[in-house]
CSV table of C-alpha atoms in Angstrom, one decimal:
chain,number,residue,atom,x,y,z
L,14,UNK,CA,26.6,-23.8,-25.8
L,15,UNK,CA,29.4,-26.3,-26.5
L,16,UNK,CA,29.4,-29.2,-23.6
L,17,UNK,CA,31.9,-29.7,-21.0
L,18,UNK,CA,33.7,-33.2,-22.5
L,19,UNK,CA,34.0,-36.3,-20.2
L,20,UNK,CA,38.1,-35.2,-19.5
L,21,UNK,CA,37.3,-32.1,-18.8
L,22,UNK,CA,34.9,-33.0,-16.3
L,23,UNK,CA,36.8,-35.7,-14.9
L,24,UNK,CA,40.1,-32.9,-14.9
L,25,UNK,CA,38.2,-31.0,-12.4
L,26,UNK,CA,36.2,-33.6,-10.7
L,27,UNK,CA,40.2,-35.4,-9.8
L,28,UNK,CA,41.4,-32.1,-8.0
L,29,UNK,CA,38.4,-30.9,-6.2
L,30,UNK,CA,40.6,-29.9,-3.6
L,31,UNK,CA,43.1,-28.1,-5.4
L,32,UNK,CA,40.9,-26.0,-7.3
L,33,UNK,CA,39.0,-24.8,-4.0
L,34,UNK,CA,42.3,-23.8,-2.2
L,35,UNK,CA,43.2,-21.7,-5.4
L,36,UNK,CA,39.5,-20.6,-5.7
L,37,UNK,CA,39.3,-19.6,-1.9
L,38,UNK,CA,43.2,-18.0,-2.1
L,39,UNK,CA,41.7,-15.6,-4.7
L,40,UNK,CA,38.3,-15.0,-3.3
L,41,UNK,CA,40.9,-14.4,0.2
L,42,UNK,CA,42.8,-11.6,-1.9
L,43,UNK,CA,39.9,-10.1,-3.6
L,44,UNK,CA,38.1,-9.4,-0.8
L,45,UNK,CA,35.2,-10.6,-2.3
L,46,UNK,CA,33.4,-12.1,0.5
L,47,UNK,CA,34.3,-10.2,3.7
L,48,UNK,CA,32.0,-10.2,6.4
L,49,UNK,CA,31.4,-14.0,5.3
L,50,UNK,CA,33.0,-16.2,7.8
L,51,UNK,CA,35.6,-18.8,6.9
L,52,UNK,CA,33.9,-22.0,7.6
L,53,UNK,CA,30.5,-20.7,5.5
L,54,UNK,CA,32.8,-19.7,3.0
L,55,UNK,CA,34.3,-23.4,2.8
L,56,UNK,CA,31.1,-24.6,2.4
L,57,UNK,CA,29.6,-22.5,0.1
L,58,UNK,CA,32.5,-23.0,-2.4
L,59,UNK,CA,32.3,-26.6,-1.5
L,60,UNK,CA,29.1,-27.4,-2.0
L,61,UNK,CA,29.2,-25.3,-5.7
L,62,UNK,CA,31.8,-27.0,-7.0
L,63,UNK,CA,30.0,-30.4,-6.2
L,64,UNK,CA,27.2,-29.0,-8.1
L,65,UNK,CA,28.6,-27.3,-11.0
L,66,UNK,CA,30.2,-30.8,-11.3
L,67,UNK,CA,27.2,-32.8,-10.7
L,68,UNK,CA,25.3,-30.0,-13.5
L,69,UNK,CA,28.1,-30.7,-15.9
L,70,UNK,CA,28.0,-34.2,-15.7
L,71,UNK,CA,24.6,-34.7,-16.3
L,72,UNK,CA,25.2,-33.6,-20.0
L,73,UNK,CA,21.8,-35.4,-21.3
L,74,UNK,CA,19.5,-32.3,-20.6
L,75,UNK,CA,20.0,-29.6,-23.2
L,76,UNK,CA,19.6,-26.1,-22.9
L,77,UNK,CA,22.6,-24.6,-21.1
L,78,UNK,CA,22.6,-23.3,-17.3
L,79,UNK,CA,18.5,-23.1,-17.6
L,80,UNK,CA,18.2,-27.2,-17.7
L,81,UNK,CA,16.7,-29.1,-15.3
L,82,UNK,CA,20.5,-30.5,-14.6
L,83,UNK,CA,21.5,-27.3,-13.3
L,84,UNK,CA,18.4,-26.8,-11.2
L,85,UNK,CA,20.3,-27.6,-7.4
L,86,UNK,CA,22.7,-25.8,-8.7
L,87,UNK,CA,20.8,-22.6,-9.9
L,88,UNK,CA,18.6,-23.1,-6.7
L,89,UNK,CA,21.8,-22.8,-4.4
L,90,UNK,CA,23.3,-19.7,-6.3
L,91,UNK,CA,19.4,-18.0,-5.4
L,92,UNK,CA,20.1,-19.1,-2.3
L,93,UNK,CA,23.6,-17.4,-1.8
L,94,UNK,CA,22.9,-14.1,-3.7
L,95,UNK,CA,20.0,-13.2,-1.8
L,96,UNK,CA,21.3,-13.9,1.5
L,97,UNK,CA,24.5,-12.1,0.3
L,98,UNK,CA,22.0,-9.1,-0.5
L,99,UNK,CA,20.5,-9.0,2.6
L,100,UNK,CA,23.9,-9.0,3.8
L,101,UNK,CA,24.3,-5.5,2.0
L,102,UNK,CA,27.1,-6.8,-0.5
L,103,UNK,CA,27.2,-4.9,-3.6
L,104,UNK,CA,26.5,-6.6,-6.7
L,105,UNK,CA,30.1,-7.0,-8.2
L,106,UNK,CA,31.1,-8.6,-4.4
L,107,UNK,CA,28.3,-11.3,-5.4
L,108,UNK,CA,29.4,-11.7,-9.1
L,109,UNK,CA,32.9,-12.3,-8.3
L,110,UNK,CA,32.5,-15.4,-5.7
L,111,UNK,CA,31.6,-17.2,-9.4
L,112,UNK,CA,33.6,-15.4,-11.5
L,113,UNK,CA,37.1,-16.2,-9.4
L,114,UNK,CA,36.5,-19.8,-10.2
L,115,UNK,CA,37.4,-19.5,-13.5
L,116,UNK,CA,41.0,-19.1,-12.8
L,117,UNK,CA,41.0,-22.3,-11.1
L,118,UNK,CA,39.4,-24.4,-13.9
L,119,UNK,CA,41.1,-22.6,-16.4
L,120,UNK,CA,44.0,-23.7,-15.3
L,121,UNK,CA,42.7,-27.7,-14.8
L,122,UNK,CA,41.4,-27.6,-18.4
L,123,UNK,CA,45.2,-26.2,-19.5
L,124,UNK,CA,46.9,-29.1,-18.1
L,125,UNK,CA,44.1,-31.3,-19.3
L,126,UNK,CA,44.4,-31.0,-23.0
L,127,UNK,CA,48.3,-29.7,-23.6
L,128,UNK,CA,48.6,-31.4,-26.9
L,129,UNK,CA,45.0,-30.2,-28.4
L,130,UNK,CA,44.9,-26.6,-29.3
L,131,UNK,CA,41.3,-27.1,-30.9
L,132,UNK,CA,40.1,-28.9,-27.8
L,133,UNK,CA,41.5,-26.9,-25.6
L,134,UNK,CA,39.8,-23.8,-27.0
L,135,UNK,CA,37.0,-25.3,-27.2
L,136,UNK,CA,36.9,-26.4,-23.8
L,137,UNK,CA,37.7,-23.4,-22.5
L,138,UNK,CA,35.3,-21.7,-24.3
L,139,UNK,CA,32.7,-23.7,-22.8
L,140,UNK,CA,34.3,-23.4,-19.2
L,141,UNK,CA,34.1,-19.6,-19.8
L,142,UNK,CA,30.5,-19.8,-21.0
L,143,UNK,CA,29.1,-21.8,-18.4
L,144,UNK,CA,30.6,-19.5,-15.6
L,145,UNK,CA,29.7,-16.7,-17.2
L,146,UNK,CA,25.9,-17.6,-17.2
L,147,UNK,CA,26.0,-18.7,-13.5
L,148,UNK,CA,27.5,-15.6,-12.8
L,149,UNK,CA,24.3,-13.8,-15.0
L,150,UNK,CA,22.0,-15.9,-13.2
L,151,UNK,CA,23.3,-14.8,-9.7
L,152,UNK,CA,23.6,-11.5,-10.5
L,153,UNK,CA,19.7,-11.6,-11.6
L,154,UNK,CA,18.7,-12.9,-8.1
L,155,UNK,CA,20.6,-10.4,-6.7
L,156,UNK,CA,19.0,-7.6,-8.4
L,157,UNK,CA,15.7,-8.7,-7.8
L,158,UNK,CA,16.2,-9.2,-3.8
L,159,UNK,CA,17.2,-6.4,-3.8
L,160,UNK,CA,14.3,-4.7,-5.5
L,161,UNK,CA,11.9,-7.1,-3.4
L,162,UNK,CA,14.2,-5.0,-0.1
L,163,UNK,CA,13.5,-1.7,-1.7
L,164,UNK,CA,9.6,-2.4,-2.6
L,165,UNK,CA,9.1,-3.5,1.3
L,166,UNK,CA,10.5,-0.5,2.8
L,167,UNK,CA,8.6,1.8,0.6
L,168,UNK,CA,5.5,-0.4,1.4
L,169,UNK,CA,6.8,0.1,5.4
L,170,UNK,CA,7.2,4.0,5.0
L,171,UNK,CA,3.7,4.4,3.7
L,172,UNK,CA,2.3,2.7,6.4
L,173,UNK,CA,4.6,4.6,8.8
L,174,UNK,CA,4.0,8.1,7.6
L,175,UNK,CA,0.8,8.5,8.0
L,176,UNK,CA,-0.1,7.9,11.5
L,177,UNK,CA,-3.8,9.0,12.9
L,178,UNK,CA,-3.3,10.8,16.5
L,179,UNK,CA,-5.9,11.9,18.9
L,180,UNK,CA,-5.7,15.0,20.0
L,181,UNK,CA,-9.2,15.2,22.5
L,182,UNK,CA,-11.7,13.3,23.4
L,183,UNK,CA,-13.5,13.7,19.6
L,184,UNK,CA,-10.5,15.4,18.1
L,185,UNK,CA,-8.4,13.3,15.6
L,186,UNK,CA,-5.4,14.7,13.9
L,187,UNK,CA,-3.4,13.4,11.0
L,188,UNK,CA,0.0,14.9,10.4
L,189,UNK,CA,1.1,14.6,6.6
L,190,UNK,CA,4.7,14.7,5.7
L,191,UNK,CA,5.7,14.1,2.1
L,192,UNK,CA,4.5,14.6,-1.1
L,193,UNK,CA,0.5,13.1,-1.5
L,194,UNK,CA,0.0,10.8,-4.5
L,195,UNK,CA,-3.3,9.0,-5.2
L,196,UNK,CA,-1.5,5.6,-3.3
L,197,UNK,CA,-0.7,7.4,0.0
L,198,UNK,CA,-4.1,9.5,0.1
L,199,UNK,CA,-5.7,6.3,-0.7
L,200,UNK,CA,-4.1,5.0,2.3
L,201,UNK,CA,-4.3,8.1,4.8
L,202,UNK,CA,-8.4,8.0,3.5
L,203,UNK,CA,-8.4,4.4,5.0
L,204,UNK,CA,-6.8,5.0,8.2
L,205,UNK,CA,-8.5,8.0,8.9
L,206,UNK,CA,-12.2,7.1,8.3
L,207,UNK,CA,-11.4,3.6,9.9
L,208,UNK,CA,-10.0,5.7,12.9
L,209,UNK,CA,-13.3,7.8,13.3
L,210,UNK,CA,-15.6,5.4,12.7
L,211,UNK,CA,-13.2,3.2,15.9
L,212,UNK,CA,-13.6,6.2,18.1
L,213,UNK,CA,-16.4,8.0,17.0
L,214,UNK,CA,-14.6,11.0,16.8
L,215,UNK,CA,-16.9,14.2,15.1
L,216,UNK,CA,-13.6,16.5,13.8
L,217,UNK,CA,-10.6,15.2,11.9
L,218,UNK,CA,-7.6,18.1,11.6
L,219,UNK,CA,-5.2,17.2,8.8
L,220,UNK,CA,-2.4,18.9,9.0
L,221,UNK,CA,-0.4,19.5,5.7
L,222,UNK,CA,2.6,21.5,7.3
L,223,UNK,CA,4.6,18.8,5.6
L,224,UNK,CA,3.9,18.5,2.7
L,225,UNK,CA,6.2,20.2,0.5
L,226,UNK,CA,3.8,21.5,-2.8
L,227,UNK,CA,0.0,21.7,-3.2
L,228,UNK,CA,-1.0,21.1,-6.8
L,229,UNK,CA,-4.4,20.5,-8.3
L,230,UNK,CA,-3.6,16.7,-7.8
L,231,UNK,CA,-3.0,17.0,-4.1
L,232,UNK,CA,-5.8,19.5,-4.0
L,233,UNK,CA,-7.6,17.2,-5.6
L,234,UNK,CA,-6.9,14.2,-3.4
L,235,UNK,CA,-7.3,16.6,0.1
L,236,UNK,CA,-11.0,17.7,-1.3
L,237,UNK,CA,-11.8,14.1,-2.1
L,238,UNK,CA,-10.8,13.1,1.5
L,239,UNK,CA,-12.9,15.9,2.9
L,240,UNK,CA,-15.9,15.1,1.2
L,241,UNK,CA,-15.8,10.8,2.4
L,242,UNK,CA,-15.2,12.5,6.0
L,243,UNK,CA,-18.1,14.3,5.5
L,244,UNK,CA,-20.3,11.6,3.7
L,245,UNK,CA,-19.2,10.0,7.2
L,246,UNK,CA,-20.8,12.3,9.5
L,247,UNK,CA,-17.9,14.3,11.0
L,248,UNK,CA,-16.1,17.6,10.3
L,249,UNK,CA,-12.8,17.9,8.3
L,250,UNK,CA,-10.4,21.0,8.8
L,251,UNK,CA,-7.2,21.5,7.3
L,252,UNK,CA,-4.6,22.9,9.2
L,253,UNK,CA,-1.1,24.2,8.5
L,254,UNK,CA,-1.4,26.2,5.2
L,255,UNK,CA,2.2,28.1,4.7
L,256,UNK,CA,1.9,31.1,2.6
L,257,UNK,CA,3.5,30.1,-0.4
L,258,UNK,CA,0.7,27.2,-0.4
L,259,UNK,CA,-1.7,29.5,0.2
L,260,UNK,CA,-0.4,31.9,-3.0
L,261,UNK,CA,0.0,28.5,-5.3
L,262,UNK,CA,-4.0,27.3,-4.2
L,263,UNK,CA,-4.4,31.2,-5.3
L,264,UNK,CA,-2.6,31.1,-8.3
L,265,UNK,CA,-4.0,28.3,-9.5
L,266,UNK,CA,-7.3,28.7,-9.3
L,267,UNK,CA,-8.6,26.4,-6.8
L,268,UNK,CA,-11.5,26.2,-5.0
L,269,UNK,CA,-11.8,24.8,-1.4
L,270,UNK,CA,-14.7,26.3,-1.4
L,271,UNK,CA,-16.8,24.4,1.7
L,272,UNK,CA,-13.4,23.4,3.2
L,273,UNK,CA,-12.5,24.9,6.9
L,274,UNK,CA,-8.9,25.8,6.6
L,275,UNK,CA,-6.4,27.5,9.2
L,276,UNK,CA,-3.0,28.4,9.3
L,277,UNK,CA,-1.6,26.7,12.0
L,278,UNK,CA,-2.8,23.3,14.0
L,279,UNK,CA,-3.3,25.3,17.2
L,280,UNK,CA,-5.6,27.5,15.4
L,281,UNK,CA,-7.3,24.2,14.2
L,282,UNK,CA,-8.1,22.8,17.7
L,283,UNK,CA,-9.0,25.6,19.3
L,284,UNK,CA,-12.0,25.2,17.1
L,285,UNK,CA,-12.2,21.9,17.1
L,286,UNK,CA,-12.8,22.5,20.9
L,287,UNK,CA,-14.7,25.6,20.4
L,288,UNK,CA,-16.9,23.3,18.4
L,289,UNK,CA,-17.3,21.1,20.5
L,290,UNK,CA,-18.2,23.3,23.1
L,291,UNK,CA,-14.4,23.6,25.6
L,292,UNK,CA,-12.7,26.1,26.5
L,293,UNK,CA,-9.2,26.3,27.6
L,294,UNK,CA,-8.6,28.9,30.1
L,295,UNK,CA,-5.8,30.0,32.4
L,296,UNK,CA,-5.9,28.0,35.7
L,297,UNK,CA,-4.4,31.2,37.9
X,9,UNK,CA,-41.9,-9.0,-1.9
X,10,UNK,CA,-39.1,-7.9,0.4
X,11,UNK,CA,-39.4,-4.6,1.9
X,12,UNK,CA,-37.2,-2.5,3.9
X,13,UNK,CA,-39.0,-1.3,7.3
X,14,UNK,CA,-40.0,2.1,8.2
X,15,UNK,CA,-40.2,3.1,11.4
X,16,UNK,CA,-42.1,6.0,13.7
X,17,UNK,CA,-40.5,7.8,16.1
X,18,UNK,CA,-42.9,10.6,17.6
X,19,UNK,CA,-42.4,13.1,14.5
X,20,UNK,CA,-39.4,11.6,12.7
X,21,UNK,CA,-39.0,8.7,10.5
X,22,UNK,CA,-36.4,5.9,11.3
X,23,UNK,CA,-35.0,3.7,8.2
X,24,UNK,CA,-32.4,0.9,8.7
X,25,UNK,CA,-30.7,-0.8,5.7
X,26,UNK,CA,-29.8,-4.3,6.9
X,27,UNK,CA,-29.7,-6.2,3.6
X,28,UNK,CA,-27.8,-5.7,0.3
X,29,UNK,CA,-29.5,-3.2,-1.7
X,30,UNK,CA,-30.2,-4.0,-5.2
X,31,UNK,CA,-32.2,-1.8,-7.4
X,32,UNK,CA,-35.9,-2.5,-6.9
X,33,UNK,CA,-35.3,-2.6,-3.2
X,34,UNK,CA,-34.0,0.7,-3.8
X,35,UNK,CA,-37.0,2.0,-5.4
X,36,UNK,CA,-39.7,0.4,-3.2
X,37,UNK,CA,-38.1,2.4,-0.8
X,38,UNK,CA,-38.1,5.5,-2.6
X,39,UNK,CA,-41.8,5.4,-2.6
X,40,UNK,CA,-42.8,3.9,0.6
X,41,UNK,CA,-41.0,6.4,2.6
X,42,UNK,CA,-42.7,9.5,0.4
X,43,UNK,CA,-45.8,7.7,1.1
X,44,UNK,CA,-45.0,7.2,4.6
X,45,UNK,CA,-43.5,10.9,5.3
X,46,UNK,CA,-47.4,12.5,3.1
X,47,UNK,CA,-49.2,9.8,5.5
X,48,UNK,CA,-47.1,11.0,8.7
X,49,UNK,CA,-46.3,14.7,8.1
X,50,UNK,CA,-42.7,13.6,9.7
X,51,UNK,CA,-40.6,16.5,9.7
X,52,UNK,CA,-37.6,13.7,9.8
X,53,UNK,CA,-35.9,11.0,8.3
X,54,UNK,CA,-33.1,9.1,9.7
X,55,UNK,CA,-31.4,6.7,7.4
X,56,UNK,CA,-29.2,4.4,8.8
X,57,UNK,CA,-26.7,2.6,6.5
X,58,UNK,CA,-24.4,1.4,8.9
X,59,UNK,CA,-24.4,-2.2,7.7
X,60,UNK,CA,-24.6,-1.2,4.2
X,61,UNK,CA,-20.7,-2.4,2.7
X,62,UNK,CA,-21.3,-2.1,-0.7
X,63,UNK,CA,-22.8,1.1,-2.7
X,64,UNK,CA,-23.2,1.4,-6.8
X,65,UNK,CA,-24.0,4.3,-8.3
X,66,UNK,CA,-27.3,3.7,-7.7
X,67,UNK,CA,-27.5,3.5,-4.5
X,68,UNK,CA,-25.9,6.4,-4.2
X,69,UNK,CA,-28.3,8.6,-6.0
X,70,UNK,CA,-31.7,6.6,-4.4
X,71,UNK,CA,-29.8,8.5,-1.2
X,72,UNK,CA,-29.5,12.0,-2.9
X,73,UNK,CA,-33.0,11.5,-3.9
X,74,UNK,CA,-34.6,10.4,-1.1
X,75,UNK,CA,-33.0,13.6,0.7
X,76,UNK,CA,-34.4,15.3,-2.0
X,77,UNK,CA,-37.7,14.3,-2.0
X,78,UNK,CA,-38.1,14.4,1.8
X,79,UNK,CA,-36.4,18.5,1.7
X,80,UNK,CA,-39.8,18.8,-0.6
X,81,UNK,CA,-42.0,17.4,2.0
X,82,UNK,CA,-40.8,19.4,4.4
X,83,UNK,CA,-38.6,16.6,6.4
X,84,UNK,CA,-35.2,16.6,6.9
X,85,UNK,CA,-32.9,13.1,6.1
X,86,UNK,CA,-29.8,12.7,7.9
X,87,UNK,CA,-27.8,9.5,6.7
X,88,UNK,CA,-25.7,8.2,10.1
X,89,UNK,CA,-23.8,5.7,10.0
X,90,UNK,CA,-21.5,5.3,6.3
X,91,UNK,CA,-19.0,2.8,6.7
X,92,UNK,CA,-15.2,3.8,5.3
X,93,UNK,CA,-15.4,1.7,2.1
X,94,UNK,CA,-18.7,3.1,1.0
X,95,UNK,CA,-17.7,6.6,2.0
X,96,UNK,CA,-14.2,6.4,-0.4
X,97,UNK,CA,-16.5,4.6,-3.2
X,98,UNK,CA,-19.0,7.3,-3.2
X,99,UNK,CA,-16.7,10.2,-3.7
X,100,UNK,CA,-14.5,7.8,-6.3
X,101,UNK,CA,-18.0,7.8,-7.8
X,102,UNK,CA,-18.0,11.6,-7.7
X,103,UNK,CA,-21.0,11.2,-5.9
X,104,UNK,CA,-20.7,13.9,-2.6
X,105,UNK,CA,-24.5,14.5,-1.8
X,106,UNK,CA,-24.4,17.9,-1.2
X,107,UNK,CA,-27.8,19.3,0.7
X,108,UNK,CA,-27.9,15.7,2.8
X,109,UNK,CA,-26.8,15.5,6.4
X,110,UNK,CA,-24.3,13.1,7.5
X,111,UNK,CA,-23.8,11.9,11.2
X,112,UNK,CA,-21.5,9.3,13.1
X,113,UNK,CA,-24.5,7.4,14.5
X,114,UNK,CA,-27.9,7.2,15.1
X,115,UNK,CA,-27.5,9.2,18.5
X,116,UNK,CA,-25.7,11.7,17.3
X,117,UNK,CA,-28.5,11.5,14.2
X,118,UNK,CA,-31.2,11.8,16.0
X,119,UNK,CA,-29.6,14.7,18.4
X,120,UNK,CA,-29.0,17.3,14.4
X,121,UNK,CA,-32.4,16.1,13.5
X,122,UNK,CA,-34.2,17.7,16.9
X,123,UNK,CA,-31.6,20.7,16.5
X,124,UNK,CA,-32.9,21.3,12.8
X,125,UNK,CA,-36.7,21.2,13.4
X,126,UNK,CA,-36.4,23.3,16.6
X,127,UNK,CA,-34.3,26.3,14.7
X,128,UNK,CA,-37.1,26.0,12.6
């Protein structure tokens, strides 16, 4: 990367205030950083100029925006795109905030060097470049706050979908909704065996109304869960087998052989009381 | 040497695991409690593995044989007691122990045990 020359810098550095009005005027028009209020905003563009400044200036390190010169400044841009991600801005809102600083600089550099067409290429060049890999370097933040947003709520949703309920004195239930992998029955295993061993309960129902498909995977995983229940101590019985589940387990071949299974979760604890000696009857 | 204690109760045999198994543990045990269960005629064992955290494969299959051996003898082993972890590592194992008895706790152990040698 060719360096930022001491007129250059010193171009910029002298209208500091110019370029942030121009810089803001255009950030103002582009809409680029609504929902941001005005005085953040000030300081935000403030505080990067003085640092892209400060970076440039410091021309001994080598290396290009990944130098340990640009490090406040590199640290600050972290700082803005991932509070402008949690802020739901899209990516190209983020990017622009550095690219519309180019126009300003751009234009500083022009008057700076009016009789050198080499230097002035040059200079822009490097203007140009070092924006440009800012910008790259925001947008990278950016991306990966927002896949550290995305990897949370999935964590969240694992935990959330698979809560244990207690249906009777001894009776635990555990609706499943949503397609079983070996993560999620890993986790449902966890809860559930921590959640009899907790109450002592003797019969676990798991209801698998929704979940959408039964393959030999999810078979798989349901038997595995069956068996630790067993291994336990208490009784397993799966509840809510919709006919074209039934005709897939069929079709394929499985065998639940040793597995209690109803059809609906009423069904499932009426058993589940039977065995554990209640009846429900009519009061009148 | 280290041994694991095995207890009377009336006609049933009472075995709590309270330290980390390792394997000759494992085996002493294997061979005091068909000793015990010839010397006793016990028509019951109740293994207790409720502070056991940690199975190997092992482990696992000193269980299956110990329910084994005592079905020969004429006893009946009911493991009470399997914490979560050891439960899910068992059947990653592909270890289920089918033919052994499984109960919450040792109440609820002892209580299949009676049931079992009175249908008999």
């Amino acid at each position: 990367m060719s360096n930022l020359q001491a007129g250059t810098i010193s171009a910029i550095s002298n209208d500091q205030a110019g370029i942030l009005g121009e810089w803001r005027s255009i950030l103002d028009a582009s809409s680029a950083s609504r929902g941001v209020s005005p005085l953040e905003l000030a300081q935000q563009t403030e505080e990067f100029l003085r640092l892209v400044i400060a970076g440039a200036a410091d021309g001994t390190a080598t290396g290009g925006v990944a130098g340990a010169n640009w490090a406040e400044a590199r640290a600050f841009l972290e700082r803005l795109s991932r509070s402008r991600a949690l802020l739901g801005f899209d990516s190209q809102h983020t990017a622009s905030f550095i690219f519309s600083l180019k126009r300003p600089l751009f234009a500083r550099v022009q008057a700076a060097y009016k009789d050198g067409d080499a230097a002035l290429a040059d200079q822009l060049w490097a203007v140009s470049e070092l924006i440009d890999s800012l910008g790259m370097h925001t947008i990278q933040t950016f991306q990966k706050t927002r896949e550290e947003v995305i990897k949370r709520q999935q964590e969240e949703l694992l935990e959330l979908s698979t809560p244990v309920v207690k249906l009777w004195e001894g009776v635990l239930a555990l609706p499943m909704i949503g397609t079983l992998d070996s993560q999620r029955t890993q986790v449902v295993m966890e809860s559930l065996l921590q959640r009899i061993v907790d109450t002592g309960s003797e019969i676990a129902i798991i209801d698998i109304t929704g979940v959408p498909t039964v393959d030999t995977l999810v078979a798989q995983h349901l038997l595995k869960t069956v068996t630790a229940i067993r291994l336990m101590g208490a009784d397993c019985i799966i509840s809510g087998v919709r006919p074209q589940i039934a005709q897939t387990i069929v079709h394929l071949g499985l065998d639940l052989a040793g597995i209690v299974t109803k059809a609906n979760l009423a069904d499932a604890l009426k058993l589940a009381l039977q065995r554990s000696g209640l009846t429900v009857t009519r009061a009148v | 040497m280290e041994r694991i204690p095995i207890l009377r109760m009336g006609n049933f045999l009472l075995v709590t695991i309270q330290v980390d198994m390792h394997d000759q543990l494992a085996l002493t045990l294997q061979d005091d409690l068909s000793e015990r269960i010839n010397a006793t005629s016990a028509r019951g064992v109740l293994l207790d593995i409720s502070a056991l955290d940690m199975v190997d494969s092992f482990i696992g299959r000193m269980i299956g044989t110990i329910s084994g051996l005592s079905r020969i003898m004429d006893a009946h082993t009911v493991l009470v007691g399997m914490q979560p972890a050891v439960a899910i590592t068992l059947v990653e194992l592909g270890m289920n122990l089918p033919g052994v008895l499984t109960a919450l706790d040792v109440e609820r152990g002892m209580k299949l045990l009676r049931d079992r040698v009175a249908s008999e």
